[in-house]
Short mmCIF file of C-alpha atoms in Angstrom, two decimals:
data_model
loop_
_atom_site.label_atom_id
_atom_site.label_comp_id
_atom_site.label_asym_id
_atom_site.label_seq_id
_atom_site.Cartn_x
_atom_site.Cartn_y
_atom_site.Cartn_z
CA UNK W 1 36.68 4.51 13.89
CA UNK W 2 34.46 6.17 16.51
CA UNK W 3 31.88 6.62 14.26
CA UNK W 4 30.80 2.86 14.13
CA UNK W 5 31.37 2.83 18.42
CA UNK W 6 27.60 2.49 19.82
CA UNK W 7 28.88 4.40 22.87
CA UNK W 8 28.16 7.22 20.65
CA UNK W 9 24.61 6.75 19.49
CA UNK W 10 23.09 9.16 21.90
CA UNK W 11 25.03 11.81 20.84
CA UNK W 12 27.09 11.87 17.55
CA UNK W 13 27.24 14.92 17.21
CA UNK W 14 30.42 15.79 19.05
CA UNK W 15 31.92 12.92 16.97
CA UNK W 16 30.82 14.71 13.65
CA UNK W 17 31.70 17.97 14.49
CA UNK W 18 35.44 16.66 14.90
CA UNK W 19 35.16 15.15 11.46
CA UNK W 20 33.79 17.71 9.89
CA UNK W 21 36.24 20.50 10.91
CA UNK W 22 39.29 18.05 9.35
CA UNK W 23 37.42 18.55 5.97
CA UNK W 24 37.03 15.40 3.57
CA UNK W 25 38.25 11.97 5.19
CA UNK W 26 40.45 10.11 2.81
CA UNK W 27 41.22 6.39 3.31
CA UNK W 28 42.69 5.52 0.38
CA UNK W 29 43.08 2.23 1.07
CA UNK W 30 39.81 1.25 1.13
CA UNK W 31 38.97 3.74 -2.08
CA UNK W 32 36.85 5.74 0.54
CA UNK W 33 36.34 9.12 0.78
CA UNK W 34 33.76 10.24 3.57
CA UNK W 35 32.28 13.84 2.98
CA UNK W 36 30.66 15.69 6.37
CA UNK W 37 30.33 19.76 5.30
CA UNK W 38 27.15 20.55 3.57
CA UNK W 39 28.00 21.57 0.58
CA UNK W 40 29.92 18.54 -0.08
CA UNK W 41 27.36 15.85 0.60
CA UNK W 42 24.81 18.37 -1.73
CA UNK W 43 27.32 17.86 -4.56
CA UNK W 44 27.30 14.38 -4.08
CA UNK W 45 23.64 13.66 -4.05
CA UNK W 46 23.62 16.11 -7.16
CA UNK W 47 26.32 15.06 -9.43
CA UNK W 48 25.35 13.01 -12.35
CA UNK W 49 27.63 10.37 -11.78
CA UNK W 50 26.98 9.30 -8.33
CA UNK W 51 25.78 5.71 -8.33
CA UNK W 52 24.21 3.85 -5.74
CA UNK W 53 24.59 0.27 -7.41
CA UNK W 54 27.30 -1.05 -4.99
CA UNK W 55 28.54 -3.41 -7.40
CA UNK W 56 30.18 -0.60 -9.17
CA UNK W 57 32.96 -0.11 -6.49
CA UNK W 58 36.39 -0.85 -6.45
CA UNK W 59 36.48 -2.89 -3.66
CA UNK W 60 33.37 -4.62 -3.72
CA UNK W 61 34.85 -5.12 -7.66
CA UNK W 62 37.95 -6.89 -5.29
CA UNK W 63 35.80 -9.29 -3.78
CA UNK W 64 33.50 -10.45 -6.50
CA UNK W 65 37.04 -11.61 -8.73
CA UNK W 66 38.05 -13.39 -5.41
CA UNK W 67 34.66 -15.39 -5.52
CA UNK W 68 32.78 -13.74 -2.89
CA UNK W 69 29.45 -13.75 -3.20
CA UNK W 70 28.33 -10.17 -2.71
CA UNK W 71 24.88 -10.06 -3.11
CA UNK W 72 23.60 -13.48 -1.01
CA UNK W 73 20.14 -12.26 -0.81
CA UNK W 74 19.70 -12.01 -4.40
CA UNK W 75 18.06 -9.03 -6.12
CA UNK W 76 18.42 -5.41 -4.15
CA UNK W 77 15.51 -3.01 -3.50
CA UNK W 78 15.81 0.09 -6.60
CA UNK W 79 17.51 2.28 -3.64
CA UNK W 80 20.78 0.50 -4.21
CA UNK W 81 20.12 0.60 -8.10
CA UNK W 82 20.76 2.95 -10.86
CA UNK W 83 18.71 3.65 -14.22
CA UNK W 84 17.79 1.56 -15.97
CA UNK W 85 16.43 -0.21 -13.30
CA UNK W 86 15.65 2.21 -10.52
CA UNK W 87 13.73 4.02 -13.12
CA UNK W 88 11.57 1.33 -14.33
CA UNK W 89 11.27 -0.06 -10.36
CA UNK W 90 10.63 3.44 -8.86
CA UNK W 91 8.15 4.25 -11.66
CA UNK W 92 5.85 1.11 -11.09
CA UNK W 93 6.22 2.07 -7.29
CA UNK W 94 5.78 5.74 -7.15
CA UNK W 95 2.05 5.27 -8.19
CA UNK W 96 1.04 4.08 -4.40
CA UNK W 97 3.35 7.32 -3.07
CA UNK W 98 2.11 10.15 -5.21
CA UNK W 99 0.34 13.16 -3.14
CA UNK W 100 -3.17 12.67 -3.83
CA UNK W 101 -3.24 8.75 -2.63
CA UNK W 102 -1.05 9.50 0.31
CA UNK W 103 -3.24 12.61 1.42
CA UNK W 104 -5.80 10.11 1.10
CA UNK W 105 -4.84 8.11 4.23
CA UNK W 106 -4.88 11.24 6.56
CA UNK W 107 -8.27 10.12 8.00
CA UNK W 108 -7.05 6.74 9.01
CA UNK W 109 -3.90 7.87 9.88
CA UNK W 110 -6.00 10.30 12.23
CA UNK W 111 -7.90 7.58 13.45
CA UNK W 112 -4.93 5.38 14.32
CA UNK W 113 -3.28 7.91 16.24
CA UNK W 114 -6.27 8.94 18.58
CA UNK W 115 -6.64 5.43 19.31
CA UNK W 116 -3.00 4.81 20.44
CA UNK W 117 -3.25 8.09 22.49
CA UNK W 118 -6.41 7.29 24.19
CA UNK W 119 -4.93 3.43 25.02
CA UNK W 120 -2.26 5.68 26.95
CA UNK W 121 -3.91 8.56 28.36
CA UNK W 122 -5.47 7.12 31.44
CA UNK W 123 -1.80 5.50 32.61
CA UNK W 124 -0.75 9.08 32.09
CA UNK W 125 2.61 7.68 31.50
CA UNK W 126 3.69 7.34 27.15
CA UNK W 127 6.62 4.99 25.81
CA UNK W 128 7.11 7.18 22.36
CA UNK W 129 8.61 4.25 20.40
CA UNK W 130 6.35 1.23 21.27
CA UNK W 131 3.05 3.22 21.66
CA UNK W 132 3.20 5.92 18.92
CA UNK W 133 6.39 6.02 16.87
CA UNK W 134 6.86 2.47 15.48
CA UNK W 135 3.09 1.13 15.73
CA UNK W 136 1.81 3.65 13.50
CA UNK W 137 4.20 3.55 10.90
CA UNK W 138 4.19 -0.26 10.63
CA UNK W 139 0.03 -0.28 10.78
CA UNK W 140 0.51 2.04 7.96
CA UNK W 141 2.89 0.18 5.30
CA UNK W 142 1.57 -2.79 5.75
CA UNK W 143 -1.85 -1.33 4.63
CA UNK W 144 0.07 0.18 1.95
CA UNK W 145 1.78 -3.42 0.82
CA UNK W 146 -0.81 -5.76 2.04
CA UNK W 147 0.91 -7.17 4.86
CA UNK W 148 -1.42 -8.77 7.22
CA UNK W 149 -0.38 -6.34 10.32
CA UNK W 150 -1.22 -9.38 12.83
CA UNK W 151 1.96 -10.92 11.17
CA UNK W 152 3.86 -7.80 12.22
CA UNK W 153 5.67 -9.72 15.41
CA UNK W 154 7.10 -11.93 12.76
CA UNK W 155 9.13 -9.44 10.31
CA UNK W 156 9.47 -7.03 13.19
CA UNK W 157 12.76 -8.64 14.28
CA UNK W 158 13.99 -9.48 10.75
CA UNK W 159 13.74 -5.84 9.76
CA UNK W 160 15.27 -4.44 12.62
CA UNK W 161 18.58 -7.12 11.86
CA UNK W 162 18.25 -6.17 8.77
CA UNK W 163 18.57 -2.67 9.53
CA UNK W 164 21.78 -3.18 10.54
CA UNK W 165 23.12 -4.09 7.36
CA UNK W 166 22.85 -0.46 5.97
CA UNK W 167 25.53 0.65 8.75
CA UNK W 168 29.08 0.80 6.99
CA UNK W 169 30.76 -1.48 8.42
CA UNK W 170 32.84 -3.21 5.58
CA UNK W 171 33.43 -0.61 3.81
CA UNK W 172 35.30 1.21 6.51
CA UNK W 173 36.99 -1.71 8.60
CA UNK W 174 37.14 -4.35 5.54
CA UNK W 175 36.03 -6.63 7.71
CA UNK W 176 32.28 -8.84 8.21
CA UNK W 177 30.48 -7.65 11.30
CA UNK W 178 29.86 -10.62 13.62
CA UNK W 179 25.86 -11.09 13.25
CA UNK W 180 26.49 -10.98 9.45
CA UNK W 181 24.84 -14.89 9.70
CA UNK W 182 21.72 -13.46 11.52
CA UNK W 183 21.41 -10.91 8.88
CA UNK W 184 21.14 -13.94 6.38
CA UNK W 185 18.96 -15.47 8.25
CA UNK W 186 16.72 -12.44 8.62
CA UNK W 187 16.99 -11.71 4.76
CA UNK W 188 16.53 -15.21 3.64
CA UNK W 189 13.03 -15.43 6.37
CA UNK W 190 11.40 -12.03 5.29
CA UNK W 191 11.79 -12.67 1.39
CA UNK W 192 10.66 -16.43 2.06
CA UNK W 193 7.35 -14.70 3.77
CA UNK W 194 6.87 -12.45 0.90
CA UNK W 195 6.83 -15.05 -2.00
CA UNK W 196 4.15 -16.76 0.33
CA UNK W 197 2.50 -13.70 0.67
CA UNK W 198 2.82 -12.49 -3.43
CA UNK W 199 1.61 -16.54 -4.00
CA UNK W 200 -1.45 -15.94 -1.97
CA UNK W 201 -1.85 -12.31 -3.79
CA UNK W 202 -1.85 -14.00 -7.14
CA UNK W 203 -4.39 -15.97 -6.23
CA UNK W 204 -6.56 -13.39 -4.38
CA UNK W 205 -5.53 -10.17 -5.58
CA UNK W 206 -6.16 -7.25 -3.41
CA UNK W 207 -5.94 -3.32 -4.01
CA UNK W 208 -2.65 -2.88 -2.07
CA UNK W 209 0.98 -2.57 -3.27
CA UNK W 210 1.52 -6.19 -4.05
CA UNK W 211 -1.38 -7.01 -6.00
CA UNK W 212 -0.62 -3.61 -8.22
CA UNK W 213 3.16 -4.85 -8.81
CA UNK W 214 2.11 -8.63 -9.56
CA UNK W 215 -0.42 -7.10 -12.28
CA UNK W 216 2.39 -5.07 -13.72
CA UNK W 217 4.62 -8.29 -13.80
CA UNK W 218 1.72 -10.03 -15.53
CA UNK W 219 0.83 -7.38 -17.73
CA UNK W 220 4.19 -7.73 -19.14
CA UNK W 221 6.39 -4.80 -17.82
CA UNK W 222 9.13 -6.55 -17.17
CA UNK W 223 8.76 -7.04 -13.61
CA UNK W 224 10.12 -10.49 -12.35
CA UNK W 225 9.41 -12.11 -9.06
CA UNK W 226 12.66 -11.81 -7.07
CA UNK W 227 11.85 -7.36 -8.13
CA UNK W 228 8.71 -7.26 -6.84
CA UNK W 229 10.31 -9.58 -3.25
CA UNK W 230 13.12 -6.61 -2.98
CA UNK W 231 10.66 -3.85 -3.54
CA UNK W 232 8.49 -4.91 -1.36
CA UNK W 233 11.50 -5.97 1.00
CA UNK W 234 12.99 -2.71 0.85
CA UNK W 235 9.47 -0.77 1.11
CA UNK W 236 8.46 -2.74 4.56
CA UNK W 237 11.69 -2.02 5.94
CA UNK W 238 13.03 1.68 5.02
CA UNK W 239 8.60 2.42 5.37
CA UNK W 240 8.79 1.89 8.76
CA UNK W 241 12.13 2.36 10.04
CA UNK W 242 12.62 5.87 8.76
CA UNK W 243 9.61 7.50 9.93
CA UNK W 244 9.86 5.57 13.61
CA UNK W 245 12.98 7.55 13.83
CA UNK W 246 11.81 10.76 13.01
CA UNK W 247 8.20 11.23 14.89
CA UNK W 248 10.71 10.12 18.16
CA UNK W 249 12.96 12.41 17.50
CA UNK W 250 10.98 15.51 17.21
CA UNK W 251 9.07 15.08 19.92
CA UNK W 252 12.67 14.36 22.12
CA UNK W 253 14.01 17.99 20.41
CA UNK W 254 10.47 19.41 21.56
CA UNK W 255 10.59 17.58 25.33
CA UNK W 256 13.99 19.03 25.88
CA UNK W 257 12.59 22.42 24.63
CA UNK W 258 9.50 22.67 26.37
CA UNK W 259 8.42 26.09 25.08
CA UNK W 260 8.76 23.98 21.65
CA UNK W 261 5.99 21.37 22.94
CA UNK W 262 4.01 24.12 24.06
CA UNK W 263 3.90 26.14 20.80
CA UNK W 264 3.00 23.46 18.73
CA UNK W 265 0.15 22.65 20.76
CA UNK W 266 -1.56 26.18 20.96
CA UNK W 267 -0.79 26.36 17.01
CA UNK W 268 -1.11 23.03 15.25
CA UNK W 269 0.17 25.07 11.96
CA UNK W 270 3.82 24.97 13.07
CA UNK W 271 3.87 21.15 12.23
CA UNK W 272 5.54 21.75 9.16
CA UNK W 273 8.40 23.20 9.99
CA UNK W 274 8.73 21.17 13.48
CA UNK W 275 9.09 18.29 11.24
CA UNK W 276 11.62 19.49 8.58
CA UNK W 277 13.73 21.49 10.90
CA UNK W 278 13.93 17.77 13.25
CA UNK W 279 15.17 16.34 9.57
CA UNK W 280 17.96 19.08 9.71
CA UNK W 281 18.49 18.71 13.62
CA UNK W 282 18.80 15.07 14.02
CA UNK W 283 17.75 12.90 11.08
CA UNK W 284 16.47 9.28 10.73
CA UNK W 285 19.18 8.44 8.40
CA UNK W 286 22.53 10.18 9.55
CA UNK W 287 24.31 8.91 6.10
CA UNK W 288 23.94 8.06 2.94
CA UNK W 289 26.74 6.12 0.58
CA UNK W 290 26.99 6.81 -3.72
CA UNK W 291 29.76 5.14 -6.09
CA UNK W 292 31.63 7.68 -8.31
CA UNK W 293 30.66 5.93 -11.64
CA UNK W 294 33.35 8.31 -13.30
CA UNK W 295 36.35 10.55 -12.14
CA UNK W 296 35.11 13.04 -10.78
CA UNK W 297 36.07 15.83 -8.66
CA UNK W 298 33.71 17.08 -5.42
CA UNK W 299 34.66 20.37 -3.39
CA UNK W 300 38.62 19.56 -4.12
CA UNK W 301 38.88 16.34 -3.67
CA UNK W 302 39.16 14.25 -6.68
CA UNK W 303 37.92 10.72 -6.39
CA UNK W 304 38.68 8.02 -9.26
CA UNK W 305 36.23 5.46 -10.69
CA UNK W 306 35.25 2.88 -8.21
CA UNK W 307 36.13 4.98 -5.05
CA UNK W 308 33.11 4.74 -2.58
CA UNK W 309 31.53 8.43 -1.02
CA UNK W 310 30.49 8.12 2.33
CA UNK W 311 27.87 11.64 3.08
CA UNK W 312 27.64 12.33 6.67
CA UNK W 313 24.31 13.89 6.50
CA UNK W 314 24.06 14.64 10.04
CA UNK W 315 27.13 16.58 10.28
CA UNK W 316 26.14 18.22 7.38
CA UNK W 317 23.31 19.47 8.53
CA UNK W 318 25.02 21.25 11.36
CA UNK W 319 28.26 22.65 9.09
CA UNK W 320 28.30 26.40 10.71
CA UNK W 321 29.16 27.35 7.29
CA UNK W 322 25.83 26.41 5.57
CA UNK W 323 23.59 27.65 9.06
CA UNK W 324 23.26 30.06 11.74
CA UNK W 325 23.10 28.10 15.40
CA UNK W 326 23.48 24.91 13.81
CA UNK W 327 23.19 22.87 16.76
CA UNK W 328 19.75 24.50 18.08
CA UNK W 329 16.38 22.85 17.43
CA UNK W 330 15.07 25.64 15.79
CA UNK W 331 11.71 25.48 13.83
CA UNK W 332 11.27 28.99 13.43
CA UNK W 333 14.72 29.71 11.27
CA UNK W 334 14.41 31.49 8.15
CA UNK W 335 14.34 28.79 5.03
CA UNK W 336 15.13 25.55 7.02
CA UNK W 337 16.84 23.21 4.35
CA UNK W 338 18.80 19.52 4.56
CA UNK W 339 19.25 16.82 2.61
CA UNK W 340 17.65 13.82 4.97
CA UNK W 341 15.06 12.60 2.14
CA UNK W 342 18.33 12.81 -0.12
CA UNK W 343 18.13 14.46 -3.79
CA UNK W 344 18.11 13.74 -7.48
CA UNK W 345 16.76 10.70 -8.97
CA UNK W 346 16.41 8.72 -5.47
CA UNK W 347 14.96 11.30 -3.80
CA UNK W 348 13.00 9.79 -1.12
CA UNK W 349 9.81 8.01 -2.48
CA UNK W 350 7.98 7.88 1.07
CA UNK W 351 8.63 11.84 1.88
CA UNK W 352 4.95 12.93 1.29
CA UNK W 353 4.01 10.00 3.63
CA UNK W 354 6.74 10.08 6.71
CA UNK W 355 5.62 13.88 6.30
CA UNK W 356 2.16 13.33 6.78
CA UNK W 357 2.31 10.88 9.31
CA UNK W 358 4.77 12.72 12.07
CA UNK W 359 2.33 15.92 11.36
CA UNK W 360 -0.69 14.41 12.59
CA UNK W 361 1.19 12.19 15.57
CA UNK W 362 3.10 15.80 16.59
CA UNK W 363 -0.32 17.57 16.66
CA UNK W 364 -2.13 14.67 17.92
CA UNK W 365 0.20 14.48 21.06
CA UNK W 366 0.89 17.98 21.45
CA UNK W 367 -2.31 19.20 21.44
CA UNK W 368 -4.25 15.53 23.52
CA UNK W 369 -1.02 16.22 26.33
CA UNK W 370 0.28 19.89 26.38
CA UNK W 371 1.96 19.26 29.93
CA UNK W 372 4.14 16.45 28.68
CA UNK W 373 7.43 15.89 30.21
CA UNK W 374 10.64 13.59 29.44
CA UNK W 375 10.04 10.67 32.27
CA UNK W 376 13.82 9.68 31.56
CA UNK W 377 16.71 9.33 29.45
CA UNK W 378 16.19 7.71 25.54
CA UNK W 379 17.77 4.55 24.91
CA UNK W 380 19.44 4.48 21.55
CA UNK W 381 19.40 1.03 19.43
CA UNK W 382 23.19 -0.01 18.13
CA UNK W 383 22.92 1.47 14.20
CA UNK W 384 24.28 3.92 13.05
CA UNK W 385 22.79 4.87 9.45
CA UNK W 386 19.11 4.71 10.47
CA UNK W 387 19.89 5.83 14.32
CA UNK W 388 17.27 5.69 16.41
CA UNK W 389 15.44 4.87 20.31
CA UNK W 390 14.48 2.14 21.57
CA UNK W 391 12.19 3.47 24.12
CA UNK W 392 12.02 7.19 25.25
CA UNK W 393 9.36 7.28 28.27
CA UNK W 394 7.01 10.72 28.72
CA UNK W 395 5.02 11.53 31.46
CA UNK W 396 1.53 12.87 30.46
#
C-alpha cells in the first residue's frame, strides 16, 4: 500500500487525494475499513461506539487465541483505552492540562524560546527541528512530568522508535515490521527509566506530574504502578512528538508563503488561526485508528463488531466537499475547522498546551527574523501517523 511507502512522506497528499476520491477503502480481509472524506472520519470520532482499546478487534481477537502476546509492554497509555479506564486515567491527568495551569507556563515558555532564538541569531542560519521545534517541546514536558531534561539524550531515541509503533503497519499488511525488536527494546528501556524515576519520586516527591499521580495511587484511587509508567510513557512521548510536528510545519506552510511569514510578524494576533489552519493543512498526526465496539453503520458503509476504522485525517482535511481551496495554506478562511486534536471523549488532552507553545515560537520567530527564508529542502523522518522533519534549515 503506498500509504506506508516513505517515498511519500514529503508529500502525501497526492497519495490521499487518490484515496479519497475512491470513497471508503474496504479490505475485508483484514476487517479494515479506512475512511479519508471528512465527514466520515467526523462520524467516526463522534459515534458512541468507536473504541480505541485495540484488544477489542477482530483480528487482534485472532492473534491473542493463537497465543500471541499482544500487549508485550504491559499496560497502554488511556489513549488506547476506553471508559472505565480512560475516564478514571484522563481524569487524574487532566488536572496538570487544564487552561489556567497551562496559561501559567507562558512566561517560561517565553523565556525558553528567546533563548533558543538568540543562541541562533548571530549564525544567521536556523535548523527549525533541532533548535526550536523539538527542544522546546521536550524542555517543556519534562517540566511538566519531572523528567530531569539533562536525561533527555537518553529517552530521545526510545521515543522516536517508539513512535513508530503508532504507524499501521499490521493492521494493513498482517505482517511485523522488521525493527519490531528495537521497539521492545525501546519500550522495555523508557518504562525501566520511569519506575527508577517514580522510585526516586516516592521518596522525594516533587510538584510535577509524577509526584501528583503517585499521591493519587497512595491516596487510594486506584492507580497502580504499571498506570502511572504508561501515563507517563504515553505523556513524554505523544507531549513532545505532536507539537515538534506542528510548530515545523507552520512555519514550512509560512516559508513557502512568504507574504504568510510576513503577516504574522507585523500582526502577532494572527497566531491563532496560523496555528489551527496548519492543523487543517498538514497535521502532526495524519491518522487516527477506533474499533467499532458494535455494528454500526458510518456514511454507507456498514462495519460489523470487531472491524478496525482507519481515519485518514489528513485527507480529510482537504475533502473539496467539506472546504473551499482545500489544498491552500490559508489562515485567513472563514471558520477554519479539522479534526487533528481528534473529538469526543479522547479529545486531545495537550491541545491548550501544543496551542500555546507554537503561538509564542510562531511570534517569537516571526517577529525576532521577518526576512526569513527556506535555506533548503525538509527532510521527512520514515512515520507515517505522527509525520514529521527531521531537519528543515532557514536562513535568517
Amino acid at each position: 500500500m503506498q500509504l506506508l511507502d516513505p517515498s511519500n512522506r514529503a508529500d502525501p497528499y497526492p497519495v490521499y487525494e487518490r484515496i479519497r476520491e475512491s470513497g471508503p477503502l474496504l479490505l475485508p480481509e483484514a476487517h479494515l475499513a479506512v475512511f479519508s472524506r471528512f465527514r466520515d472520519c467526523d462520524d467516526v470520532l463522534r459515534h458512541p461506539d468507536s473504541a480505541s482499546d485495540g484488544t477489542k478487534s477482530t483480528m487482534v481477537q485472532r492473534r491473542m487465541a493463537e497465543g500471541e502476546v499482544v500487549r508485550p509492554l504491559g499496560t497502554p497509555g488511556f489513549l488506547f483505552l476506553d471508559p472505565p479506564d480512560h475516564t478514571r486515567l484522563r481524569r487524574l491527568v487532566s488536572k496538570a492540562f487544564v487552561p489556567k495551569v497551562v496559561k501559567a507556563l507562558e512566561p517560561d515558555i517565553t523565556a525558553m524560546v528567546d533563548d533558543m532564538l538568540d543562541r541562533v541569531a548571530d549564525a544567521g542560519r536556523l535548523d527549525v527541528i533541532s533548535d526550536l521545534a523539538y527542544p522546546l517541546p521536550v524542555a517543556v514536558i519534562c517540566r511538566l512530568l519531572g523528567v530531569p531534561l539533562e536525561d533527555e539524550p537518553k529517552f530521545s531515541r526510545a521515543s522516536a522508535v517508539l513512535a513508530q509503533a503508532l504507524d499501521p503497519f499490521i493492521t494493513v499488511t498482517g505482517e511485523m515490521p522488521d525493527n519490531v525488536d528495537e521497539r521492545l527494546q525501546a519500550g522495555d528501556w523508557l518504562r525501566g527509566y520511569l519506575r527508577e524515576l517514580i522510585d526516586l519520586r516516592r521518596s522525594a516527591p516533587r510538584d510535577d506530574l509524577i509526584s501528583g499521580l503517585i499521591a493519587a495511587e497512595e491516596a487510594g484511587d486506584q492507580l497502580t504502578e504499571d498506570e502511572i509508567v504508561a501515563t507517563c510513557n504515553l505523556l513524554l512521548i505523544a507531549g513532545h512528538e505532536t507539537t515538534v510536528n506542528l510548530i515545523a510545519n507552520a512555519m514550512l506552510a509560512m516559508l513557502r508563503q512568504p507574504g504568510q511569514w510576513t503577516a504574522l510578524a507585523n500582526d502577532p494576533s494572527r497566531v491563532a488561526a496560523v496555528v489551527e489552519e496548519t492543523m487543517r493543512h498538514d497535521p502532526p498526526v495524519q491518522l487516527a485508528m477506533r474499533i467499532a465496539g458494535e455494528d454500526l453503520t458510518i456514511g454507507s458503509t456498514r462495519l460489523a463488531k470487531g472491524d478496525t476504522m482507519m481515519m485518514l485525517l489528513a485527507a480529510a482535511h482537504r475533502d473539496p466537499e467539506a472546504f473551499d481551496r482545500p489544498d491552500v495554506f490559508d489562515p485567513d478562511r472563514d471558520g477554519i475547522r479539522h479534526l487533528g486534536f481528534g473529538k469526543g471523549p479522547h479529545f486531545c488532552l495537550g491541545a491548550p498546551l501544543a496551542r500555546l507553545e507554537a503561538s509564542v515560537a510562531l511570534r517569537a520567530v516571526t517577529a525576532r527574523f521577518p526576512g526569513a527564508t527556506i535555506g533548503g529542502e525538509p527532510v521527512y523522518k520514515p512515520n507515517l501517523t505522527l509525520r514529521g522533519m527531521e531537519s528543515l534549515p532557514v536562513t535568517l
